[in-house]
Amino acid sequence: GAGVSQSPRYKVAKRGQDVALRCDPISGHVSLFWYQQALGQGPEFLTYFQNEAQLDKSGLPSDRFFAERPEGSVSTLKIQRTQQEDSAVYLCASSLGPGNYEQYFGPGTRLTVT
Amino acid sequence: AQKITQTQPGMFVQEKEAVTLDCTYDTSDQSYGLFWYKQPSSGEMIFLIYQGSYDEQNATEGRYSLNFQKARKSANLVISASQLGDSAMYFCALTKPSGSARQLTFGSGTQLTVLP
């Protein structure tokens, strides 16, 4: 498809497990964003990539969160030693580039930590 | 720091009527952008409309229009001729600087229900 895709769509992890969430942006999109959306809340910014460069990671809540985009396309958000407070929907968005304001969102990955 | 405030947790509107969803913002930047997104129960965020802080005219996209009042720091969304498919969560968001793809700061959202 032509849109942003994310996998898995749902993930259940036991507390303490590591998880990896994948985002496939729209082909050719330079900018990539990760957001965390807690139940009943608006999304909150986690991190931003321009190509393979992570230009802003100010929203990552702890050093257990790590994101990468090694070849400037697919991105992975990794959460180590998951905690219950990590339960949320993780949204990925991409845009053509820094000069383009419209961000296209994927369907999200719903993470439940038990 | 940037902040978006949406004071209406839930709104109801009759089908075919117009509805206004409120949004106020706080930013110290002179250049910024304002967005509205729709999030249906499926979870995907759908872009609706954008307003740059230097745009002199209010943005319109089909049945959506943005009532931008810069002095009041408000950016209300007006949906005309509501349809049942408009039932969803609506988020107002702010970015800086105007026209540049940077992180979005979202409000807490308004759940809109369109009644038949």
Coordinates of C-alpha atoms in Angstrom, one line a residue:
Chain A
G1 CA 0.0 0.0 0.0
A2 CA 0.9 3.6 -0.3
G3 CA 0.4 4.6 3.3
V4 CA 2.5 4.3 6.5
S5 CA 2.4 0.8 7.9
Q6 CA 3.3 -0.4 11.3
S7 CA 3.8 -3.9 12.8
P8 CA 2.7 -5.6 14.8
R9 CA -0.7 -4.0 15.2
Y10 CA -1.0 -5.5 18.7
K11 CA 1.6 -6.6 21.1
V12 CA 1.2 -8.1 24.5
A13 CA 4.4 -8.2 26.6
K14 CA 5.1 -9.4 30.1
R15 CA 6.7 -6.9 32.4
G16 CA 10.5 -7.0 31.9
Q17 CA 10.4 -8.2 28.3
D18 CA 11.9 -6.3 25.4
V19 CA 9.8 -5.3 22.5
A20 CA 10.5 -3.9 19.0
L21 CA 7.9 -1.9 17.0
R22 CA 8.4 -1.4 13.3
C23 CA 7.4 1.5 11.1
D24 CA 7.5 1.5 7.3
P25 CA 7.0 5.2 6.1
I26 CA 5.7 6.3 2.8
S27 CA 8.4 5.7 0.2
G28 CA 10.6 8.8 -0.3
H29 CA 9.5 10.5 2.9
V30 CA 12.5 12.0 4.6
S31 CA 11.0 12.9 7.9
L32 CA 9.8 10.2 10.4
F33 CA 8.2 10.7 13.8
W34 CA 7.3 8.5 16.7
Y35 CA 4.5 9.4 19.1
Q36 CA 3.1 7.7 22.2
Q37 CA -0.7 7.8 22.9
A38 CA -2.0 6.8 26.3
L39 CA -5.6 5.8 26.6
G40 CA -7.9 8.8 26.3
Q41 CA -5.1 11.2 25.6
G42 CA -3.6 13.0 22.7
P43 CA -0.4 11.6 21.2
E44 CA 2.9 12.8 22.7
F45 CA 6.1 13.2 20.7
L46 CA 8.9 10.7 21.3
T47 CA 11.5 11.2 18.6
Y48 CA 12.2 12.6 15.1
F49 CA 14.4 11.4 12.2
Q50 CA 15.5 13.2 9.1
N51 CA 16.7 10.4 6.9
E52 CA 18.9 8.2 9.1
A53 CA 19.8 11.0 11.5
Q54 CA 17.9 11.2 14.8
L55 CA 17.6 14.9 15.2
D56 CA 15.4 15.1 18.2
K57 CA 14.9 12.4 20.9
S58 CA 13.7 14.8 23.7
G59 CA 10.4 13.0 24.1
L60 CA 11.8 9.5 24.9
P61 CA 10.6 8.9 28.5
S62 CA 13.6 6.9 29.7
D63 CA 16.8 5.3 28.5
R64 CA 14.8 2.1 28.1
F65 CA 13.4 3.6 24.9
F66 CA 15.6 3.5 21.8
A67 CA 14.8 4.3 18.2
E68 CA 16.8 3.8 15.0
R69 CA 16.4 4.3 11.2
P70 CA 19.7 3.0 9.9
E71 CA 19.0 3.2 6.2
G72 CA 16.8 6.2 6.2
S73 CA 13.6 4.3 5.5
V74 CA 12.2 1.7 8.0
S75 CA 12.4 2.7 11.6
T76 CA 12.3 0.5 14.8
L77 CA 11.3 1.7 18.2
K78 CA 12.7 -0.6 20.9
I79 CA 11.6 -0.7 24.5
Q80 CA 13.7 -2.6 26.9
R81 CA 12.5 -4.1 30.2
T82 CA 8.9 -3.0 29.6
Q83 CA 6.9 -1.6 32.5
Q84 CA 3.1 -1.3 32.9
E85 CA 3.3 2.4 32.3
D86 CA 4.6 1.7 28.8
S87 CA 1.2 0.4 27.8
A88 CA 0.0 2.7 25.0
V89 CA -0.5 3.0 21.3
Y90 CA 2.7 3.9 19.5
L91 CA 2.1 5.9 16.4
C92 CA 4.5 6.5 13.5
A93 CA 4.2 9.4 11.1
S94 CA 6.2 10.4 8.0
S95 CA 6.3 13.5 5.9
L96 CA 8.1 14.4 2.6
G97 CA 10.6 16.5 4.4
P98 CA 11.3 19.4 6.8
G99 CA 9.5 21.9 4.6
N100 CA 6.3 19.9 4.3
Y101 CA 4.0 20.3 7.2
E102 CA 1.6 17.4 6.6
Q103 CA 2.4 14.3 8.6
Y104 CA 0.9 11.0 7.5
F105 CA 0.2 8.6 10.3
G106 CA 0.2 4.8 10.5
P107 CA -2.4 2.8 12.2
G108 CA -0.3 2.4 15.4
T109 CA 0.8 -0.5 17.5
R110 CA -1.1 -1.1 20.7
L111 CA 1.3 -2.3 23.3
T112 CA -0.1 -3.9 26.5
V113 CA 2.3 -4.8 29.3
T114 CA 1.0 -7.3 31.8
Chain B
A1 CA 6.8 25.6 25.9
Q2 CA 3.9 24.9 23.6
K3 CA 0.5 23.9 24.8
I4 CA -2.9 23.0 23.3
T5 CA -6.1 23.2 25.2
Q6 CA -9.3 21.5 24.1
T7 CA -12.0 22.1 26.8
Q8 CA -14.8 19.9 25.3
P9 CA -14.2 16.3 26.2
G10 CA -17.4 15.3 24.3
M11 CA -19.7 17.0 21.8
F12 CA -23.0 15.9 20.2
V13 CA -24.4 17.3 17.0
Q14 CA -27.5 16.4 14.9
E15 CA -26.8 15.0 11.5
K16 CA -26.7 17.8 8.8
E17 CA -26.1 20.5 11.4
A18 CA -22.8 22.5 11.9
V19 CA -20.6 22.0 14.9
T20 CA -17.6 24.0 16.3
L21 CA -14.8 22.3 18.2
D22 CA -12.8 24.6 20.4
C23 CA -9.0 24.8 20.5
T24 CA -6.8 27.4 22.2
Y25 CA -3.0 27.4 22.1
D26 CA -0.1 28.8 23.9
T27 CA 3.3 29.5 22.2
S28 CA 6.0 32.1 22.4
D29 CA 6.9 31.6 18.8
Q30 CA 5.9 34.1 16.1
S31 CA 5.9 31.5 13.4
Y32 CA 3.9 28.3 14.0
G33 CA 1.4 26.0 12.4
L34 CA -2.0 24.7 13.6
F35 CA -3.5 21.4 12.6
W36 CA -6.7 19.4 13.1
Y37 CA -6.7 15.6 13.0
K38 CA -9.5 13.1 13.1
Q39 CA -9.0 9.8 14.8
P40 CA -11.8 7.3 14.3
S41 CA -12.2 4.1 16.4
S42 CA -9.8 2.3 14.0
G43 CA -7.0 4.5 15.5
E44 CA -5.4 6.1 12.5
M45 CA -4.9 9.8 12.6
I46 CA -6.3 11.5 9.6
F47 CA -5.2 15.0 8.6
L48 CA -8.0 17.5 8.1
I49 CA -6.8 21.0 7.9
Y50 CA -3.8 23.3 8.4
Q51 CA -3.4 27.0 9.3
G52 CA -0.1 28.8 9.2
S53 CA 0.4 31.6 11.7
Y54 CA 1.1 34.1 8.9
D55 CA -1.9 33.0 6.7
E56 CA -4.2 35.9 6.5
Q57 CA -7.3 33.9 5.4
N58 CA -8.9 31.1 7.4
A59 CA -8.1 27.7 6.0
T60 CA -10.9 25.7 4.4
E61 CA -11.0 22.1 3.2
G62 CA -14.4 21.0 1.9
R63 CA -16.8 20.8 4.9
Y64 CA -14.0 21.7 7.3
S65 CA -13.0 25.3 8.1
L66 CA -10.6 26.7 10.7
N67 CA -11.7 29.8 12.6
F68 CA -8.3 31.3 13.3
Q69 CA -8.2 34.2 15.8
K70 CA -4.6 35.0 16.4
A71 CA -5.0 37.6 19.0
R72 CA -7.1 35.2 21.1
K73 CA -4.8 32.3 20.3
S74 CA -7.7 30.2 19.2
A75 CA -8.1 27.8 16.2
N76 CA -11.6 26.4 16.3
L77 CA -12.6 23.7 13.8
V78 CA -16.0 24.1 12.2
I79 CA -17.6 21.1 10.5
S80 CA -20.6 22.0 8.3
A81 CA -23.4 19.6 7.4
S82 CA -22.3 16.9 9.8
Q83 CA -22.4 13.3 8.7
L84 CA -22.7 10.1 10.7
G85 CA -19.1 9.2 9.6
D86 CA -17.8 12.3 11.3
S87 CA -18.2 10.6 14.7
A88 CA -14.7 10.3 15.9
M89 CA -12.1 11.9 18.2
Y90 CA -10.7 15.2 17.0
F91 CA -7.3 16.6 18.0
C92 CA -6.0 20.0 17.6
A93 CA -2.2 20.2 17.3
L94 CA 0.6 22.8 17.1
T95 CA 4.0 22.8 15.5
K96 CA 6.8 25.2 15.0
P97 CA 7.9 26.9 12.9
S98 CA 5.2 27.5 10.4
G99 CA 5.4 25.3 7.3
S100 CA 8.2 23.1 8.7
A101 CA 7.7 19.4 9.6
R102 CA 8.6 19.3 13.2
Q103 CA 7.0 17.6 16.2
L104 CA 3.4 18.1 16.9
T105 CA 2.0 19.0 20.3
F106 CA -1.5 17.7 20.6
G107 CA -4.5 18.6 22.8
S108 CA -6.4 16.0 24.8
G109 CA -9.1 15.8 22.1
T110 CA -12.8 16.1 21.7
Q111 CA -15.1 13.1 21.1
L112 CA -17.7 14.1 18.5
T113 CA -20.9 12.1 18.2
V114 CA -23.2 12.7 15.3
L115 CA -26.8 11.8 16.0
P116 CA -29.1 10.5 13.3

